[in-house]
Amino acid sequence: MFKNRSYVFGIGTGIIIGALLLQIMSVRASAPGQAGIALDEMDPQKLKVEAAKYYQVFDKNTKVFTQSELDAAVLKKVKEETDKLAAAKPQDQPKANTPEVTPKIVIYVQPNLDATAVSELLVKSGIITDRKAFITELDKQGGSTKIQIGYHVFEGVTDIPKVVTNLITVQ
């Protein structure tokens, strides 16, 4: 009757065996598990340990702050401390003249950095504010290829020609 009788017989047998295996697996999955402990059987300490594997666990009495509440508390404490400092400082004494310290900025120029990368480094460190002016001054002094590798120290506010001179001189 069928040309591929053994083929159809094989498919039927496979479907029957697959259905039996599926039934066996579903019966086993619904059986009570022996490996894990049910939540009802755990004491609070074991339950806390198991939950801590996947979540942050806090005691009921522990106060948990939101970010805005934490910020408000920190600002309150800072204000209290500044008030204490202001009250503790004698108001009648004049301020002593302290010499102003010029900030030193140290940058490291890595090998194979071009003028654009160095200008970006200088802008990020706050030494210069205008990249194009720096690059034109560097070209004017012929230092685009003469930038020295290594550490360069800049003290206080410096103008662009001094920055370029510092970068192209050997230190």
Tab-separated table of C-alpha atoms in Angstrom:
chain	number	residue	atom	x	y	z
A	1	MET	CA	0.000	0.000	0.000
A	2	PHE	CA	2.666	2.575	1.004
A	3	LYS	CA	5.958	2.729	-0.818
A	4	ASN	CA	7.868	3.827	2.274
A	5	ARG	CA	6.209	1.589	4.811
A	6	SER	CA	9.320	1.262	7.021
A	7	TYR	CA	9.795	5.050	6.998
A	8	VAL	CA	6.226	5.681	8.224
A	9	PHE	CA	6.594	2.890	10.798
A	10	GLY	CA	9.790	4.566	12.139
A	11	ILE	CA	8.123	7.964	12.417
A	12	GLY	CA	5.173	6.493	14.323
A	13	THR	CA	7.436	4.614	16.701
A	14	GLY	CA	9.479	7.788	17.333
A	15	ILE	CA	6.380	9.840	18.123
A	16	ILE	CA	5.139	7.212	20.602
A	17	ILE	CA	8.511	6.948	22.368
A	18	GLY	CA	8.798	10.767	22.497
A	19	ALA	CA	5.336	11.055	24.081
A	20	LEU	CA	6.235	8.459	26.703
A	21	LEU	CA	9.483	10.264	27.584
A	22	LEU	CA	7.635	13.567	27.852
A	23	GLN	CA	5.130	12.023	30.277
A	24	ILE	CA	7.913	10.559	32.394
A	25	MET	CA	9.718	13.929	32.571
A	26	SER	CA	6.573	15.847	33.514
A	27	VAL	CA	5.725	13.345	36.275
A	28	ARG	CA	9.266	13.656	37.667
A	29	ALA	CA	9.152	17.464	37.607
A	30	SER	CA	5.974	17.545	39.683
A	31	ALA	CA	7.442	15.212	42.324
A	32	PRO	CA	8.539	16.934	45.536
A	33	GLY	CA	12.221	17.907	45.419
A	34	GLN	CA	14.555	16.376	47.926
A	35	ALA	CA	17.528	18.654	47.163
A	36	GLY	CA	16.073	22.019	48.254
A	37	ILE	CA	14.409	22.894	51.499
A	38	ALA	CA	10.935	24.363	51.321
A	39	LEU	CA	10.518	27.943	52.522
A	40	ASP	CA	8.156	26.833	55.295
A	41	GLU	CA	10.781	24.493	56.737
A	42	MET	CA	13.546	27.129	56.968
A	43	ASP	CA	14.232	29.089	60.094
A	44	PRO	CA	14.672	32.875	59.617
A	45	GLN	CA	18.472	32.683	59.612
A	46	LYS	CA	18.610	30.038	56.843
A	47	LEU	CA	16.006	31.945	54.865
A	48	LYS	CA	18.093	35.117	55.161
A	49	VAL	CA	21.215	33.276	53.964
A	50	GLU	CA	19.396	31.790	50.958
A	51	ALA	CA	17.832	35.134	50.020
A	52	ALA	CA	21.190	36.911	50.358
A	53	LYS	CA	22.503	34.853	47.450
A	54	TYR	CA	20.234	36.737	45.035
A	55	TYR	CA	19.081	39.922	46.826
A	56	GLN	CA	20.225	42.568	49.286
A	57	VAL	CA	18.788	41.556	52.639
A	58	PHE	CA	18.243	44.034	55.487
A	59	ASP	CA	16.726	43.584	58.924
A	60	LYS	CA	13.293	45.032	59.481
A	61	ASN	CA	14.685	47.557	61.970
A	62	THR	CA	17.361	48.848	59.586
A	63	LYS	CA	16.578	52.225	58.026
A	64	VAL	CA	17.171	52.157	54.260
A	65	PHE	CA	17.608	55.576	52.664
A	66	THR	CA	16.774	56.643	49.137
A	67	GLN	CA	19.362	58.721	47.296
A	68	SER	CA	17.491	61.983	47.906
A	69	GLU	CA	17.140	61.256	51.635
A	70	LEU	CA	20.839	60.459	51.868
A	71	ASP	CA	21.779	63.675	50.056
A	72	ALA	CA	19.569	65.716	52.390
A	73	ALA	CA	21.110	64.072	55.477
A	74	VAL	CA	24.640	64.694	54.208
A	75	LEU	CA	23.868	68.358	53.469
A	76	LYS	CA	22.387	68.740	56.960
A	77	LYS	CA	25.519	67.275	58.573
A	78	VAL	CA	27.794	69.458	56.447
A	79	LYS	CA	25.840	72.559	57.454
A	80	GLU	CA	26.054	71.599	61.138
A	81	GLU	CA	29.810	71.093	60.897
A	82	THR	CA	30.376	74.402	59.097
A	83	ASP	CA	28.287	76.160	61.757
A	84	LYS	CA	30.424	74.538	64.464
A	85	LEU	CA	33.599	75.630	62.694
A	86	ALA	CA	32.324	79.171	62.282
A	87	ALA	CA	31.379	79.334	65.973
A	88	ALA	CA	34.720	77.905	67.078
A	89	LYS	CA	36.764	80.372	64.977
A	90	PRO	CA	37.634	83.604	66.705
A	91	GLN	CA	35.967	86.411	64.740
A	92	ASP	CA	38.092	89.276	66.035
A	93	GLN	CA	41.452	87.978	64.766
A	94	PRO	CA	42.445	89.239	61.329
A	95	LYS	CA	43.404	86.679	58.754
A	96	ALA	CA	47.085	86.009	58.546
A	97	ASN	CA	48.572	86.701	55.168
A	98	THR	CA	49.362	83.339	53.710
A	99	PRO	CA	51.376	83.224	50.540
A	100	GLU	CA	49.316	82.010	47.628
A	101	VAL	CA	50.530	78.748	46.261
A	102	THR	CA	50.459	78.469	42.500
A	103	PRO	CA	49.069	75.130	41.423
A	104	LYS	CA	51.405	72.829	39.554
A	105	ILE	CA	49.941	70.731	36.800
A	106	VAL	CA	51.948	67.792	35.544
A	107	ILE	CA	51.017	66.049	32.311
A	108	TYR	CA	52.615	63.093	30.593
A	109	VAL	CA	52.967	63.191	26.815
A	110	GLN	CA	52.978	59.657	25.483
A	111	PRO	CA	54.919	58.557	22.416
A	112	ASN	CA	53.217	58.966	19.025
A	113	LEU	CA	50.780	61.706	20.145
A	114	ASP	CA	50.061	64.268	17.467
A	115	ALA	CA	49.381	67.970	18.075
A	116	THR	CA	45.607	67.433	18.215
A	117	ALA	CA	45.890	64.752	20.906
A	118	VAL	CA	48.288	66.889	22.946
A	119	SER	CA	45.944	69.880	22.668
A	120	GLU	CA	43.061	67.694	23.868
A	121	LEU	CA	45.207	66.585	26.828
A	122	LEU	CA	46.027	70.208	27.679
A	123	VAL	CA	42.383	71.292	27.475
A	124	LYS	CA	41.247	68.431	29.720
A	125	SER	CA	43.906	69.278	32.303
A	126	GLY	CA	42.887	72.967	32.263
A	127	ILE	CA	46.171	74.405	31.025
A	128	ILE	CA	44.733	75.907	27.842
A	129	THR	CA	41.220	76.741	26.724
A	130	ASP	CA	41.577	77.187	22.955
A	131	ARG	CA	42.785	74.204	20.942
A	132	LYS	CA	43.055	76.015	17.624
A	133	ALA	CA	45.159	78.829	19.058
A	134	PHE	CA	47.495	76.262	20.582
A	135	ILE	CA	47.847	74.336	17.316
A	136	THR	CA	48.493	77.520	15.295
A	137	GLU	CA	51.124	78.662	17.822
A	138	LEU	CA	52.698	75.202	17.697
A	139	ASP	CA	52.852	75.388	13.891
A	140	LYS	CA	54.227	78.930	14.106
A	141	GLN	CA	57.099	77.756	16.299
A	142	GLY	CA	57.584	74.651	14.140
A	143	GLY	CA	56.921	72.299	16.992
A	144	SER	CA	54.278	69.993	15.549
A	145	THR	CA	56.863	67.244	15.165
A	146	LYS	CA	59.144	68.372	18.018
A	147	ILE	CA	56.849	67.683	20.977
A	148	GLN	CA	58.971	66.002	23.631
A	149	ILE	CA	57.822	62.745	25.203
A	150	GLY	CA	57.656	62.656	28.982
A	151	TYR	CA	56.449	64.687	31.943
A	152	HIS	CA	55.870	68.430	31.588
A	153	VAL	CA	55.233	70.713	34.570
A	154	PHE	CA	53.082	73.836	34.238
A	155	GLU	CA	52.904	76.301	37.125
A	156	GLY	CA	50.014	78.700	37.531
A	157	VAL	CA	48.360	80.407	34.593
A	158	THR	CA	50.567	80.238	31.529
A	159	ASP	CA	50.052	81.700	28.108
A	160	ILE	CA	50.124	79.611	24.948
A	161	PRO	CA	53.682	80.495	23.773
A	162	LYS	CA	55.099	79.408	27.152
A	163	VAL	CA	53.116	76.156	26.954
A	164	VAL	CA	54.470	75.463	23.460
A	165	THR	CA	58.027	76.271	24.579
A	166	ASN	CA	57.651	73.939	27.547
A	167	LEU	CA	56.430	71.107	25.269
A	168	ILE	CA	59.161	71.378	22.645
A	169	THR	CA	62.149	71.841	24.971
A	170	VAL	CA	63.959	68.833	26.401
A	171	GLN	CA	63.381	68.405	30.126
